[in-house]
C-alpha atoms as a printed R data frame, in Angstrom:
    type eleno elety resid chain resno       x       y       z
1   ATOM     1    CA   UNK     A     1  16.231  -4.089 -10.338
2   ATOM     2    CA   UNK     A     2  20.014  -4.463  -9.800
3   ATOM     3    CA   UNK     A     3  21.499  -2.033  -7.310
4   ATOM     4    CA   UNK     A     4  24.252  -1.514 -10.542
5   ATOM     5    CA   UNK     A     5  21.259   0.337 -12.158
6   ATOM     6    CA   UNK     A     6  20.370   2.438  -9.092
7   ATOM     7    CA   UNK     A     7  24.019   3.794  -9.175
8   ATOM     8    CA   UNK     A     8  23.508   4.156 -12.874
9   ATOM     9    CA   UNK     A     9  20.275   6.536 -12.344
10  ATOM    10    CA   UNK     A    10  22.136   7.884  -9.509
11  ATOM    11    CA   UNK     A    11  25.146   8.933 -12.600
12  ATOM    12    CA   UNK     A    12  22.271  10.726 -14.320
13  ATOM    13    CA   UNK     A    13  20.539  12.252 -11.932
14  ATOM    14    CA   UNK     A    14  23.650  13.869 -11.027
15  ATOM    15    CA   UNK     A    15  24.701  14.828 -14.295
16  ATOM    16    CA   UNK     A    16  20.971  15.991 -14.858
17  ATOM    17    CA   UNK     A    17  21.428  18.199 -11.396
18  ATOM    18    CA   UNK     A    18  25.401  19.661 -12.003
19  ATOM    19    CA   UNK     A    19  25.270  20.443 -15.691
20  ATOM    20    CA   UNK     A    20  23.167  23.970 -14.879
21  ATOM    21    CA   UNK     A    21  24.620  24.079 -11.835
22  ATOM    22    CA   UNK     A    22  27.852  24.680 -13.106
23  ATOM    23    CA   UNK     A    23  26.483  27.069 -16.365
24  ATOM    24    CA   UNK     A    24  24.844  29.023 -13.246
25  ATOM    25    CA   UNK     A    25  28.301  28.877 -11.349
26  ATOM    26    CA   UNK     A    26  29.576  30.765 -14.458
27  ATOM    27    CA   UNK     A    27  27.710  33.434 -14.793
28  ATOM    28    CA   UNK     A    28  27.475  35.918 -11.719
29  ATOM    29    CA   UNK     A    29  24.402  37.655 -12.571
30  ATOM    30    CA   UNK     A    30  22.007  34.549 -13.163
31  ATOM    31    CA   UNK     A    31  23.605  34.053  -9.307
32  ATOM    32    CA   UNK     A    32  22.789  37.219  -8.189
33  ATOM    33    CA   UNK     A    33  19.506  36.783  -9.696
34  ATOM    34    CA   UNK     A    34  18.103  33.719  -8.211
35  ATOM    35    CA   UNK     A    35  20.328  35.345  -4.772
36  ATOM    36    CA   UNK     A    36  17.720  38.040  -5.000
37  ATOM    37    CA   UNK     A    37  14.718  36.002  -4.911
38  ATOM    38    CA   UNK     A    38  16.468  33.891  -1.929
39  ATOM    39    CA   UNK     A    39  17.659  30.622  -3.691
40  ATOM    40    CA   UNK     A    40  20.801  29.447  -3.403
41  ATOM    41    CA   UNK     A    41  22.627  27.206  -5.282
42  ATOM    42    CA   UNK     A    42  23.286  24.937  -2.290
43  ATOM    43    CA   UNK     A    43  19.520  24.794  -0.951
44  ATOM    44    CA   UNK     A    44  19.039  23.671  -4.518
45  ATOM    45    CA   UNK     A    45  21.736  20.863  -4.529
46  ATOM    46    CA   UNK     A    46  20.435  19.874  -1.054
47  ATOM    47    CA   UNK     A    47  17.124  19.522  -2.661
48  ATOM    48    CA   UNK     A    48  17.895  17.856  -5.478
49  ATOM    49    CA   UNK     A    49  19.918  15.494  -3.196
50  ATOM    50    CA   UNK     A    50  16.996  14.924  -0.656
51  ATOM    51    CA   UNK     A    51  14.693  13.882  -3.607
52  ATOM    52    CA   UNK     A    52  16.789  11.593  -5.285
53  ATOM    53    CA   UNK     A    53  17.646  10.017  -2.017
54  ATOM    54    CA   UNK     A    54  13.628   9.430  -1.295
55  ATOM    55    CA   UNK     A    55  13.609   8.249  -4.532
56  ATOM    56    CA   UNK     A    56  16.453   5.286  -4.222
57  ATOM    57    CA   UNK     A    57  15.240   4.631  -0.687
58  ATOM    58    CA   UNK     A    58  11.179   3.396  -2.081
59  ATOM    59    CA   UNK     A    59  13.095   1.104  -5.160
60  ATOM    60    CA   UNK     A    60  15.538  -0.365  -2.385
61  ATOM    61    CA   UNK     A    61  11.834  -0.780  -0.319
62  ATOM    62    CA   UNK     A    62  10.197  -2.362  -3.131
63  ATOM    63    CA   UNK     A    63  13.181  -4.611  -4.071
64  ATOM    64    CA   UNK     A    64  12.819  -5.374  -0.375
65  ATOM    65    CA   UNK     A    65   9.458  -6.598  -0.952
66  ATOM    66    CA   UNK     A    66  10.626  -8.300  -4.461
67  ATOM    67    CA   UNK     A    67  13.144 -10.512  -2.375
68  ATOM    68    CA   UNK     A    68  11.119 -11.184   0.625
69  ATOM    69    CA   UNK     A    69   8.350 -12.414  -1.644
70  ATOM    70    CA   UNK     A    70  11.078 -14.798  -3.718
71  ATOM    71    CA   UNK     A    71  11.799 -16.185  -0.166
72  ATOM    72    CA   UNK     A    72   8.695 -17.391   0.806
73  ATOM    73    CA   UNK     A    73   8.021 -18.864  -3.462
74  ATOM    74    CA   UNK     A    74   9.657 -22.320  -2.100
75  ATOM    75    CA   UNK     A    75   6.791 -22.546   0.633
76  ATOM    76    CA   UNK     A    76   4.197 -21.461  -1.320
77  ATOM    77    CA   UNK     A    77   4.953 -23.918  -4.291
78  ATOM    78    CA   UNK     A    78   4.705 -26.788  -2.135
79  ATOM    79    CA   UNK     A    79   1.568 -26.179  -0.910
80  ATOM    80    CA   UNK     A    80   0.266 -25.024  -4.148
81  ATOM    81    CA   UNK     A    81   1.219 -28.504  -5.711
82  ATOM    82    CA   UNK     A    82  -1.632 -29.503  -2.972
83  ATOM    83    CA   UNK     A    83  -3.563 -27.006  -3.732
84  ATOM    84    CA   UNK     A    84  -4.398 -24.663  -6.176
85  ATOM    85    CA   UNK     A    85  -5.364 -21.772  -3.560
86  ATOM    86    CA   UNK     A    86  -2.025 -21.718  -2.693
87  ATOM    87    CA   UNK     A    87  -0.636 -20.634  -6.039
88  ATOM    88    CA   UNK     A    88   0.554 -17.075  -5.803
89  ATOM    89    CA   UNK     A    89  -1.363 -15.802  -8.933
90  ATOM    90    CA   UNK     A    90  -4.524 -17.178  -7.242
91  ATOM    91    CA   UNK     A    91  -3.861 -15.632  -4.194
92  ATOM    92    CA   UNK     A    92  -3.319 -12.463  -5.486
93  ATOM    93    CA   UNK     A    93  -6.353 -12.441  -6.972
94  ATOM    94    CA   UNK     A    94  -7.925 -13.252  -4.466
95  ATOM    95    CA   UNK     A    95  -6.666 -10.098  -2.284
96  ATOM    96    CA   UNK     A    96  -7.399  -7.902  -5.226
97  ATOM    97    CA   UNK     A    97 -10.520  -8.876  -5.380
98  ATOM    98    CA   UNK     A    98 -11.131  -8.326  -1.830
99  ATOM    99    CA   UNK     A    99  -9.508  -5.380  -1.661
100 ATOM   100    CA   UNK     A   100 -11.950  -3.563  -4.429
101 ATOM   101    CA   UNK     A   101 -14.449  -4.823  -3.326
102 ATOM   102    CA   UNK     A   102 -14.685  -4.052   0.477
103 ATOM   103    CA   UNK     A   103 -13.107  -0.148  -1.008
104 ATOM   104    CA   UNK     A   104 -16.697   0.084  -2.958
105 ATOM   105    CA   UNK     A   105 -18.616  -1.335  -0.354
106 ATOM   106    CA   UNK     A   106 -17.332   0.322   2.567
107 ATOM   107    CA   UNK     A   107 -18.646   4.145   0.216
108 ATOM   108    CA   UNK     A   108 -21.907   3.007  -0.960
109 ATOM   109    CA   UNK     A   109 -22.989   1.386   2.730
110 ATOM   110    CA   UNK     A   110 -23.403  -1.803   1.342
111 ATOM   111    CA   UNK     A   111 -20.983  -3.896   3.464
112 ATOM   112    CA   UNK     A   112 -23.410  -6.693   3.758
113 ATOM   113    CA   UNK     A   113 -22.073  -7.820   0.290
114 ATOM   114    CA   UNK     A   114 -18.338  -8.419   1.784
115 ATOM   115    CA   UNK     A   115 -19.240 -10.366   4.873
116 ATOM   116    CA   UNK     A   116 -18.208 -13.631   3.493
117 ATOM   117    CA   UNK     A   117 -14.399 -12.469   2.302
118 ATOM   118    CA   UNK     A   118 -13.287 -11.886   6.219
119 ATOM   119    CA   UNK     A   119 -13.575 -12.921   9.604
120 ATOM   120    CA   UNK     A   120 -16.622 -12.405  11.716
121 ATOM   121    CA   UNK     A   121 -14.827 -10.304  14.430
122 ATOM   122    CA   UNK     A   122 -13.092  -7.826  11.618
123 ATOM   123    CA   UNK     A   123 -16.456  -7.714   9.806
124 ATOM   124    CA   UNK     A   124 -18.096  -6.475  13.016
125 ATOM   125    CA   UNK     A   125 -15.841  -4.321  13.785
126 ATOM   126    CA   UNK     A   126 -15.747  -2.554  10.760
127 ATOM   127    CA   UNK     A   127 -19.890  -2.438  10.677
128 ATOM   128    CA   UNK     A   128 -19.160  -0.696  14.174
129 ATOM   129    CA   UNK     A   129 -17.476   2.266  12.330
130 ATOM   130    CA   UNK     A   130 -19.937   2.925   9.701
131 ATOM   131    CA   UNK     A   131 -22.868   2.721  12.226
132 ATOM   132    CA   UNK     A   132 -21.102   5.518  13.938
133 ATOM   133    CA   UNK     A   133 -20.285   7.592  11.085
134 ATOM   134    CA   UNK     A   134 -23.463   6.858   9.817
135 ATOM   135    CA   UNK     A   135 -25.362   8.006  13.658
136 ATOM   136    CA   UNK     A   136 -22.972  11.089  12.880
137 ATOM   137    CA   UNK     A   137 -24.598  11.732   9.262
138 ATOM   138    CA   UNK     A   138 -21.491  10.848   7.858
139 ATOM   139    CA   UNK     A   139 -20.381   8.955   4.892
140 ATOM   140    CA   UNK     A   140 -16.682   7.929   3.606
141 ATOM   141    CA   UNK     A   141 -16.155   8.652  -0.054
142 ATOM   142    CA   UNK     A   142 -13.732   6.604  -1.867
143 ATOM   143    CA   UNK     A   143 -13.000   7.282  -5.613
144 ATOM   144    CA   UNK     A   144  -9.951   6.061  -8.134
145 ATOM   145    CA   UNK     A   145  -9.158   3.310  -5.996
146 ATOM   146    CA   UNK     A   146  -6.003   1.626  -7.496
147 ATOM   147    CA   UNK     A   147  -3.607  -0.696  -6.847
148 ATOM   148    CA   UNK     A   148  -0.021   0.399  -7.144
149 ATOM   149    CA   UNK     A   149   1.893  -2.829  -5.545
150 ATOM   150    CA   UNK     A   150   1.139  -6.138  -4.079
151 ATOM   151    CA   UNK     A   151   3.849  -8.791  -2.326
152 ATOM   152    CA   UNK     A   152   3.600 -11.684  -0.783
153 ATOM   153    CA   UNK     A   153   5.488 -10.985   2.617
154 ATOM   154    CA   UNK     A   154   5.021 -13.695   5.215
155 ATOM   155    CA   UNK     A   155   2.996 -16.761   5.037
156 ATOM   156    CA   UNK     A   156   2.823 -20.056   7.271
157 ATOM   157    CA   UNK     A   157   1.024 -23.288   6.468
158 ATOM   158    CA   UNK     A   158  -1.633 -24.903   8.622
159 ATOM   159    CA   UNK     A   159  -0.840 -27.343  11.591
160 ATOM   160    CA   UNK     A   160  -2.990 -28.919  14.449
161 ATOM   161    CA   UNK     A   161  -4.146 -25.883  16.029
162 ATOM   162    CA   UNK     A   162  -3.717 -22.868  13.950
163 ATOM   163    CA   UNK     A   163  -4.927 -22.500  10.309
164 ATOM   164    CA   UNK     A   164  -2.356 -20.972   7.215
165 ATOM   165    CA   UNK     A   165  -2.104 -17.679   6.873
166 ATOM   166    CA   UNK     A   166  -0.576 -15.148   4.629
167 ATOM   167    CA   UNK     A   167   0.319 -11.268   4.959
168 ATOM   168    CA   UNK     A   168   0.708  -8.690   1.546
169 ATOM   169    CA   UNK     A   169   2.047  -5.889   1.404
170 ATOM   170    CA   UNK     A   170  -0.508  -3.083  -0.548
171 ATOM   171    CA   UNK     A   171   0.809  -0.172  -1.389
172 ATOM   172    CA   UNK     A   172  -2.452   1.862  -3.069
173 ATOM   173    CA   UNK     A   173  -4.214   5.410  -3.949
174 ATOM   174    CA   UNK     A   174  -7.462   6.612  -3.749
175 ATOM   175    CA   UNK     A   175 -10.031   9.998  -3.222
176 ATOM   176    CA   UNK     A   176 -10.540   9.778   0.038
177 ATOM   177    CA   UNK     A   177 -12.857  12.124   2.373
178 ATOM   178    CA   UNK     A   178 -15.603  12.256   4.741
179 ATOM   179    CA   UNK     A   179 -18.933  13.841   3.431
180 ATOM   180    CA   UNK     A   180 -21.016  15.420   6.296
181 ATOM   181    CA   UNK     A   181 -24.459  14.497   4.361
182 ATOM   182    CA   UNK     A   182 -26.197  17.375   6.024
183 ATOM   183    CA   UNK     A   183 -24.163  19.727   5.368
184 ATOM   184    CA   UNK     A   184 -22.521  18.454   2.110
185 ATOM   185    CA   UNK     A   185 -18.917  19.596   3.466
186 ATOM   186    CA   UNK     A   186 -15.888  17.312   3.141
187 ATOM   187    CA   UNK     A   187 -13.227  16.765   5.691
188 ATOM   188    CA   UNK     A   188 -10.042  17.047   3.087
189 ATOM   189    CA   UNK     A   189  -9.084  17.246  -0.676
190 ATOM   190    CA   UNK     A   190 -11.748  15.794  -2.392
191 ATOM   191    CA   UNK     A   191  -9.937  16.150  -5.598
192 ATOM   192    CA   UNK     A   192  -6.591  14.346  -5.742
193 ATOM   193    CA   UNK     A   193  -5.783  10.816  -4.826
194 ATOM   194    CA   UNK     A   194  -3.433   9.842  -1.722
195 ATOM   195    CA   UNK     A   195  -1.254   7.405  -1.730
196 ATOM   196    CA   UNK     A   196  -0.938   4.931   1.408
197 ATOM   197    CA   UNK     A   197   0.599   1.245   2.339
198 ATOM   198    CA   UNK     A   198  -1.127  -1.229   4.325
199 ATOM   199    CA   UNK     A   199  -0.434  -4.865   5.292
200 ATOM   200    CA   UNK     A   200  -3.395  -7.303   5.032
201 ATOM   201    CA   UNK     A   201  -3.529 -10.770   6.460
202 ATOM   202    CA   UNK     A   202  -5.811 -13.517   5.382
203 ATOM   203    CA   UNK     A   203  -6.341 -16.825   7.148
204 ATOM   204    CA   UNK     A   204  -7.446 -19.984   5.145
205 ATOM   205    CA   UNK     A   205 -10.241 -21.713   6.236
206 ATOM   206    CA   UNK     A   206 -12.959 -24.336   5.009
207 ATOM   207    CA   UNK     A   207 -11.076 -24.150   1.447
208 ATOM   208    CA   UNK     A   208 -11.541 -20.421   1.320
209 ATOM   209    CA   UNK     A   209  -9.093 -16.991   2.048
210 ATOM   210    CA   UNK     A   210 -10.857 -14.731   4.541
211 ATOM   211    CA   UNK     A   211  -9.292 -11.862   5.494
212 ATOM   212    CA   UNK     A   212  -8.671 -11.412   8.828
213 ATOM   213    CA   UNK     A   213  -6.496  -8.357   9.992
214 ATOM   214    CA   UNK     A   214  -5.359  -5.137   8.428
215 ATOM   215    CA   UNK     A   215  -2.423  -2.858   9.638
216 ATOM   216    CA   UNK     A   216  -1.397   0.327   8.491
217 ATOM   217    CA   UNK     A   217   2.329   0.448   7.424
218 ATOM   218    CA   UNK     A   218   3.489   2.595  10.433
219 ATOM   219    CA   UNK     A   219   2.345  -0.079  13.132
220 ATOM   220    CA   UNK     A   220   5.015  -2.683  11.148
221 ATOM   221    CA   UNK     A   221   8.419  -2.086  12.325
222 ATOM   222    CA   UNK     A   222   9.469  -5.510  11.080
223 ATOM   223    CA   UNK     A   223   8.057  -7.587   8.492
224 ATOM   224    CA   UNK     A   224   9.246 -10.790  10.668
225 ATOM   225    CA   UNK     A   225   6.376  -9.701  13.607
226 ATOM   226    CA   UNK     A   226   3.689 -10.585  10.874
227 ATOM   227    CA   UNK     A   227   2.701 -13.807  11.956
């Protein structure tokens, strides 16, 4: 998207928020009306303002994204004309795949089948938490798990000591709660999806993606530190 057509939504957003603004400005007793029940016609142009504002600031984030992953296409080309794993529509496959899969896995306690899509040392440490919630009677329900966004954000080929890596960007929502299985009572809304944003890295090794490290999107200050 073309920042010409954020200031064009901008144009209609404020034409959308002014036009009964100013029909309200004319007439004094729709003012003393909505006075009366304590809104104000500039607590309602502050937050129309404050949403719209929210609103530009995720499209400039995912443009972000959009531009950092057009960066890295030159790098990724070249070692896709190598190799096919390279290729960006295999790779994101690849993480989508992962992704669902260690989602339904990680509710239904059967994270034995996902041991072979990530690193030994993440694997254990994720067994770790489920054999304490699970010592605790507790079980993590995931539902609706979708994928909103992926982008390729950082990536490095292999060399002599270190193998190639690659970072995406997931932004995602899903039902998410803890069920205390004795006493069937949840922890939060077990009703409505959340949304959230992580950052998953996956290493390539023996010919295959494994994913290696996740971060949630407040511990990323800078997508450069993803290495």
């Amino acid at each position: 998207m073309k920042f010409s057509k954020v200031i064009y939504m901008f144009l209609l957003v404020s034409i959308l928020v002014l036009t009964p603004i100013t029909a309200l400005a004319g007439t004094e007793a729709v003012i003393s009306n909505l006075s009366s029940k304590g809104i104000k016609i500039v607590d309602y142009i502050a937050l129309a303002g404050t949403g719209f504002v929210v609103f530009v600031l995720k499209v400039l984030r995912s443009e972000g994204f959009k531009f950092k992953e057009n960066d890295i296409l030159p790098l990724i080309n070249k070692l896709s004309s190598k190799n096919p794993d390279w290729h960006l529509d295999n790779i994101k496959e690849v993480v989508e795949t992962t992704f669902f899969s260690i989602q339904e896995s990680w509710t239904s306690n059967t994270y034995y089948n996902v041991k072979d899509l990530m690193t030994p040392d993440l694997y254990n440490k994720h067994i770790a938490k489920l054999n304490e919630m699970t010592s605790n009677y507790k079980t993590n329900i995931l539902k609706d798990i979708k994928i909103n966004e992926l982008y390729l954000v950082s990536a490095a080929e292999s060399d002599d000591n270190n193998p190639g890596f690659i970072w995406i960007n997931i932004k995602a929502s899903m039902i998410d709660y803890i069920l205390d299985i004795r006493t069937n009572k949840v922890s939060s809304d077990n009703k409505n999806p959340n949304s959230f944003e992580e950052y998953w890295k996956f290493i390539y090794i023996n010919n295959k993606w494994l994913l290696c490290e996740i971060l949630q999107k407040d511990s990323v200050v800078n997508i450069s530190q993803l290495n």
